[in-house]
Amino acid sequence: QAPPDITEYLLKNLELQRFRRFPGLQAQELSRLLGAADETARELLATLGYFSPTLTLEMKETPDAEAPRSIGLTVEPGPQTLIREANIDVTGPDSGPEAASAEGAPQRARVQNQWSLAPGQPFTQSGWDNAKDQGLRTLRARRYPTARIANSRAEVDADTHEAALSVDYDTGPAFRFGPLRIEGNERYDPDGARNLARLPTGAVYSEARMLDAQQRLASSGYYDAVFLTLDTDGTDPAAVPVTAQV
């Protein structure tokens, strides 16, 4: 017994639910499951932003029914935690005050401006994870393929039902395309593949540009399969090689 969205979520994820049609369930195992059900339900509710629920778990014998027992869980979720503040920081070799006019500044600012969990919105674990991932995708899509989350923290105040979020992104160096290396090519001239790919040496790294080059090679009909990778390990970020495995 709970609000519809919570009912659906608990029915899908509670361990108890998976034993409904288990004919060999012993009393000892059932006792263990009931003992863990309260804690598991609280953990699941916390992922939805409910950190102070009231739970009542009851088991009744039902000798006249098809199943010998009925288990009921009543959930009063309490207030859902809301976001009080979100501090998003993006740092890297070209992101300091002295580099405020660098060409990557608009991209870094976009991570902060497009942050999806604004103050006042409900806090959920999935929303928190998705927001962090979206910021990382924004950085990695262009210029910063090795960007990472250096630190992230969600501080929840159970008394005020508010959450303070903070994420620190490290962009890593800005990358530019270097030479295109062709591997696995046996029948065709590698220069022909480079001409087909049209991947501009010296241009700022772009995931979209690399995928376009891969698609052009794959659509040429010369190769059964094509896969492009950026060789970021131990290379000069200003001229990072791209490997085309054909």
Tab-separated table of C-alpha atoms in Angstrom:
chain	number	residue	atom	x	y	z
A	1	GLN	CA	0.000	0.000	0.000
A	2	ALA	CA	1.742	3.126	-1.271
A	3	PRO	CA	1.405	5.891	-3.881
A	4	PRO	CA	1.173	4.321	-7.362
A	5	ASP	CA	4.689	5.225	-8.553
A	6	ILE	CA	6.245	3.911	-5.348
A	7	THR	CA	4.133	0.754	-5.455
A	8	GLU	CA	5.318	-0.021	-8.973
A	9	TYR	CA	8.955	0.600	-8.073
A	10	LEU	CA	8.902	-1.571	-4.935
A	11	LEU	CA	7.024	-4.407	-6.621
A	12	LYS	CA	9.668	-4.432	-9.319
A	13	ASN	CA	12.694	-4.339	-7.018
A	14	LEU	CA	11.855	-5.846	-3.622
A	15	GLU	CA	13.464	-9.219	-3.089
A	16	LEU	CA	10.262	-10.516	-1.488
A	17	GLN	CA	8.402	-10.071	-4.754
A	18	ARG	CA	10.669	-12.529	-6.534
A	19	PHE	CA	9.605	-15.350	-4.193
A	20	ARG	CA	5.864	-15.078	-4.746
A	21	ARG	CA	5.748	-18.203	-6.892
A	22	PHE	CA	8.566	-20.110	-5.232
A	23	PRO	CA	6.924	-23.322	-3.943
A	24	GLY	CA	9.857	-24.560	-1.861
A	25	LEU	CA	10.269	-21.523	0.375
A	26	GLN	CA	11.077	-22.643	3.901
A	27	ALA	CA	10.067	-20.856	7.098
A	28	GLN	CA	13.662	-19.988	7.901
A	29	GLU	CA	14.208	-18.393	4.491
A	30	LEU	CA	10.932	-16.499	4.745
A	31	SER	CA	11.968	-15.170	8.138
A	32	ARG	CA	15.254	-13.930	6.661
A	33	LEU	CA	13.453	-12.234	3.784
A	34	LEU	CA	11.020	-10.476	6.105
A	35	GLY	CA	13.898	-9.325	8.299
A	36	ALA	CA	15.664	-7.774	5.332
A	37	ALA	CA	12.544	-6.347	3.675
A	38	ASP	CA	12.351	-3.224	5.846
A	39	GLU	CA	15.974	-2.257	5.236
A	40	THR	CA	15.747	-3.036	1.522
A	41	ALA	CA	12.567	-0.985	1.134
A	42	ARG	CA	14.202	1.986	2.877
A	43	GLU	CA	17.210	1.771	0.574
A	44	LEU	CA	14.948	1.656	-2.479
A	45	LEU	CA	12.886	4.602	-1.268
A	46	ALA	CA	16.078	6.599	-0.674
A	47	THR	CA	16.920	6.294	-4.373
A	48	LEU	CA	13.605	8.098	-5.043
A	49	GLY	CA	14.445	10.862	-2.571
A	50	TYR	CA	12.410	9.583	0.407
A	51	PHE	CA	14.773	9.336	3.364
A	52	SER	CA	12.320	9.260	6.292
A	53	PRO	CA	9.498	6.855	5.385
A	54	THR	CA	7.218	5.018	7.781
A	55	LEU	CA	6.940	1.323	6.928
A	56	THR	CA	4.625	-1.353	8.312
A	57	LEU	CA	5.214	-4.983	7.356
A	58	GLU	CA	2.580	-7.625	8.158
A	59	MET	CA	2.263	-11.334	7.435
A	60	LYS	CA	-1.045	-13.164	7.656
A	61	GLU	CA	-1.856	-16.841	7.390
A	62	THR	CA	-4.375	-17.454	4.585
A	63	PRO	CA	-5.353	-21.138	4.879
A	64	ASP	CA	-8.393	-20.775	2.610
A	65	ALA	CA	-6.494	-19.062	-0.217
A	66	GLU	CA	-4.323	-20.496	-2.965
A	67	ALA	CA	-1.167	-19.294	-1.184
A	68	PRO	CA	-0.584	-20.118	2.512
A	69	ARG	CA	0.520	-16.611	3.512
A	70	SER	CA	-0.131	-12.994	2.593
A	71	ILE	CA	2.497	-10.309	3.170
A	72	GLY	CA	1.520	-6.649	3.254
A	73	LEU	CA	3.802	-3.624	3.198
A	74	THR	CA	2.303	-0.230	3.970
A	75	VAL	CA	4.428	2.748	2.976
A	76	GLU	CA	4.043	6.326	4.117
A	77	PRO	CA	6.929	7.861	2.172
A	78	GLY	CA	7.040	11.209	3.937
A	79	PRO	CA	8.360	14.353	2.202
A	80	GLN	CA	10.481	13.887	-0.900
A	81	THR	CA	13.918	15.469	-0.705
A	82	LEU	CA	14.329	18.582	-2.845
A	83	ILE	CA	17.526	20.079	-4.190
A	84	ARG	CA	18.678	23.118	-2.225
A	85	GLU	CA	21.740	23.962	-4.295
A	86	ALA	CA	24.002	22.550	-6.988
A	87	ASN	CA	27.617	23.625	-7.366
A	88	ILE	CA	29.154	22.541	-10.670
A	89	ASP	CA	32.836	23.216	-11.261
A	90	VAL	CA	34.771	22.550	-14.472
A	91	THR	CA	38.563	22.725	-14.340
A	92	GLY	CA	41.436	21.712	-16.576
A	93	PRO	CA	44.676	22.928	-18.152
A	94	ASP	CA	42.913	25.620	-20.164
A	95	SER	CA	40.150	26.612	-17.743
A	96	GLY	CA	41.868	28.947	-15.269
A	97	PRO	CA	41.271	32.715	-15.014
A	98	GLU	CA	44.157	33.362	-17.359
A	99	ALA	CA	42.399	31.246	-19.997
A	100	ALA	CA	38.963	32.843	-19.722
A	101	SER	CA	38.937	33.655	-23.423
A	102	ALA	CA	40.092	30.216	-24.526
A	103	GLU	CA	38.007	28.621	-27.268
A	104	GLY	CA	36.777	25.874	-24.942
A	105	ALA	CA	35.211	28.328	-22.467
A	106	PRO	CA	31.680	28.212	-23.997
A	107	GLN	CA	31.699	24.427	-23.907
A	108	ARG	CA	32.760	24.364	-20.261
A	109	ALA	CA	30.137	26.973	-19.393
A	110	ARG	CA	27.478	24.863	-21.111
A	111	VAL	CA	28.067	22.050	-18.602
A	112	GLN	CA	27.166	24.451	-15.796
A	113	ASN	CA	24.340	26.281	-17.570
A	114	GLN	CA	22.612	23.096	-18.762
A	115	TRP	CA	22.825	21.245	-15.446
A	116	SER	CA	19.508	19.417	-15.234
A	117	LEU	CA	18.957	19.281	-11.445
A	118	ALA	CA	18.064	22.838	-10.503
A	119	PRO	CA	17.204	23.968	-6.961
A	120	GLY	CA	13.649	23.072	-6.058
A	121	GLN	CA	13.535	19.894	-8.120
A	122	PRO	CA	13.127	16.456	-6.480
A	123	PHE	CA	16.305	14.549	-5.748
A	124	THR	CA	16.452	10.985	-7.088
A	125	GLN	CA	19.413	8.703	-7.588
A	126	SER	CA	18.651	8.211	-11.281
A	127	GLY	CA	18.298	11.965	-11.828
A	128	TRP	CA	21.580	12.572	-10.011
A	129	ASP	CA	23.405	9.943	-12.076
A	130	ASN	CA	21.908	11.183	-15.339
A	131	ALA	CA	22.810	14.806	-14.628
A	132	LYS	CA	26.433	13.906	-13.916
A	133	ASP	CA	26.638	11.737	-17.029
A	134	GLN	CA	25.139	14.455	-19.215
A	135	GLY	CA	27.812	16.911	-18.124
A	136	LEU	CA	30.495	14.367	-18.906
A	137	ARG	CA	29.012	13.675	-22.354
A	138	THR	CA	28.964	17.405	-23.094
A	139	LEU	CA	32.685	17.648	-22.388
A	140	ARG	CA	33.697	14.431	-24.143
A	141	ALA	CA	31.741	15.176	-27.310
A	142	ARG	CA	34.211	17.858	-28.385
A	143	ARG	CA	37.736	18.927	-27.447
A	144	TYR	CA	37.942	16.941	-24.168
A	145	PRO	CA	37.650	13.182	-24.882
A	146	THR	CA	39.425	12.242	-21.629
A	147	ALA	CA	37.236	14.388	-19.359
A	148	ARG	CA	36.290	12.773	-16.058
A	149	ILE	CA	34.403	13.412	-12.835
A	150	ALA	CA	37.105	14.247	-10.304
A	151	ASN	CA	34.705	14.406	-7.378
A	152	SER	CA	30.971	14.343	-6.734
A	153	ARG	CA	28.927	14.583	-3.576
A	154	ALA	CA	25.248	14.667	-2.601
A	155	GLU	CA	24.700	15.803	0.989
A	156	VAL	CA	21.167	15.033	2.166
A	157	ASP	CA	19.689	16.724	5.238
A	158	ALA	CA	17.033	14.315	6.504
A	159	ASP	CA	15.565	16.943	8.844
A	160	THR	CA	14.942	19.609	6.216
A	161	HIS	CA	14.494	17.138	3.331
A	162	GLU	CA	16.986	19.049	1.212
A	163	ALA	CA	20.046	17.997	-0.775
A	164	ALA	CA	23.175	19.953	-1.630
A	165	LEU	CA	24.929	18.702	-4.759
A	166	SER	CA	28.472	19.306	-5.932
A	167	VAL	CA	30.353	17.950	-8.947
A	168	ASP	CA	33.918	18.694	-10.017
A	169	TYR	CA	34.725	17.891	-13.648
A	170	ASP	CA	38.311	17.640	-14.871
A	171	THR	CA	38.405	18.312	-18.602
A	172	GLY	CA	41.895	16.953	-19.177
A	173	PRO	CA	43.840	18.464	-22.084
A	174	ALA	CA	42.187	19.765	-25.237
A	175	PHE	CA	42.821	17.399	-28.158
A	176	ARG	CA	43.283	17.994	-31.869
A	177	PHE	CA	43.225	15.406	-34.630
A	178	GLY	CA	46.578	14.054	-35.732
A	179	PRO	CA	47.297	11.639	-38.576
A	180	LEU	CA	44.840	8.905	-39.581
A	181	ARG	CA	46.402	5.450	-39.370
A	182	ILE	CA	44.890	2.615	-41.384
A	183	GLU	CA	45.168	-0.903	-39.947
A	184	GLY	CA	43.985	-4.147	-41.539
A	185	ASN	CA	43.941	-2.689	-45.039
A	186	GLU	CA	45.082	-5.350	-47.539
A	187	ARG	CA	43.450	-4.548	-50.892
A	188	TYR	CA	43.239	-0.760	-51.113
A	189	ASP	CA	45.629	2.175	-50.927
A	190	PRO	CA	45.682	3.698	-47.387
A	191	ASP	CA	45.762	7.163	-48.909
A	192	GLY	CA	42.466	6.386	-50.593
A	193	ALA	CA	40.950	5.588	-47.204
A	194	ARG	CA	42.258	8.865	-45.793
A	195	ASN	CA	40.727	10.761	-48.684
A	196	LEU	CA	37.406	9.048	-48.075
A	197	ALA	CA	37.486	9.724	-44.334
A	198	ARG	CA	38.247	13.441	-44.753
A	199	LEU	CA	39.312	13.735	-41.122
A	200	PRO	CA	41.022	17.147	-40.877
A	201	THR	CA	44.476	16.974	-39.278
A	202	GLY	CA	44.904	19.790	-36.774
A	203	ALA	CA	41.194	20.340	-36.212
A	204	VAL	CA	39.718	20.290	-32.702
A	205	TYR	CA	38.646	16.779	-31.692
A	206	SER	CA	34.965	16.152	-32.335
A	207	GLU	CA	33.182	12.880	-31.660
A	208	ALA	CA	30.645	13.737	-34.370
A	209	ARG	CA	33.381	14.367	-36.945
A	210	MET	CA	35.056	11.071	-36.128
A	211	LEU	CA	31.770	9.179	-36.423
A	212	ASP	CA	31.083	10.894	-39.744
A	213	ALA	CA	34.496	9.791	-41.029
A	214	GLN	CA	33.810	6.246	-39.847
A	215	GLN	CA	30.446	6.266	-41.611
A	216	ARG	CA	31.983	7.494	-44.863
A	217	LEU	CA	34.503	4.653	-44.833
A	218	ALA	CA	31.845	2.084	-43.931
A	219	SER	CA	29.510	3.329	-46.674
A	220	SER	CA	32.218	3.264	-49.357
A	221	GLY	CA	31.710	-0.442	-50.003
A	222	TYR	CA	35.463	-1.111	-49.825
A	223	TYR	CA	35.451	-2.586	-46.315
A	224	ASP	CA	33.345	-5.135	-44.475
A	225	ALA	CA	33.703	-3.264	-41.185
A	226	VAL	CA	35.275	-0.001	-40.009
A	227	PHE	CA	35.998	1.211	-36.489
A	228	LEU	CA	37.792	4.461	-35.601
A	229	THR	CA	39.493	5.062	-32.258
A	230	LEU	CA	41.362	8.021	-30.791
A	231	ASP	CA	44.792	7.039	-29.439
A	232	THR	CA	44.917	9.315	-26.384
A	233	ASP	CA	47.464	7.349	-24.342
A	234	GLY	CA	50.964	8.789	-24.340
A	235	THR	CA	50.427	11.034	-27.345
A	236	ASP	CA	50.654	14.757	-27.950
A	237	PRO	CA	47.148	16.220	-27.395
A	238	ALA	CA	47.838	18.744	-30.141
A	239	ALA	CA	48.188	15.953	-32.729
A	240	VAL	CA	46.568	12.789	-31.407
A	241	PRO	CA	46.546	9.904	-33.910
A	242	VAL	CA	43.306	8.282	-35.020
A	243	THR	CA	43.363	4.572	-35.874
A	244	ALA	CA	40.977	3.181	-38.476
A	245	GLN	CA	40.648	-0.577	-38.094
A	246	VAL	CA	39.259	-1.939	-41.374
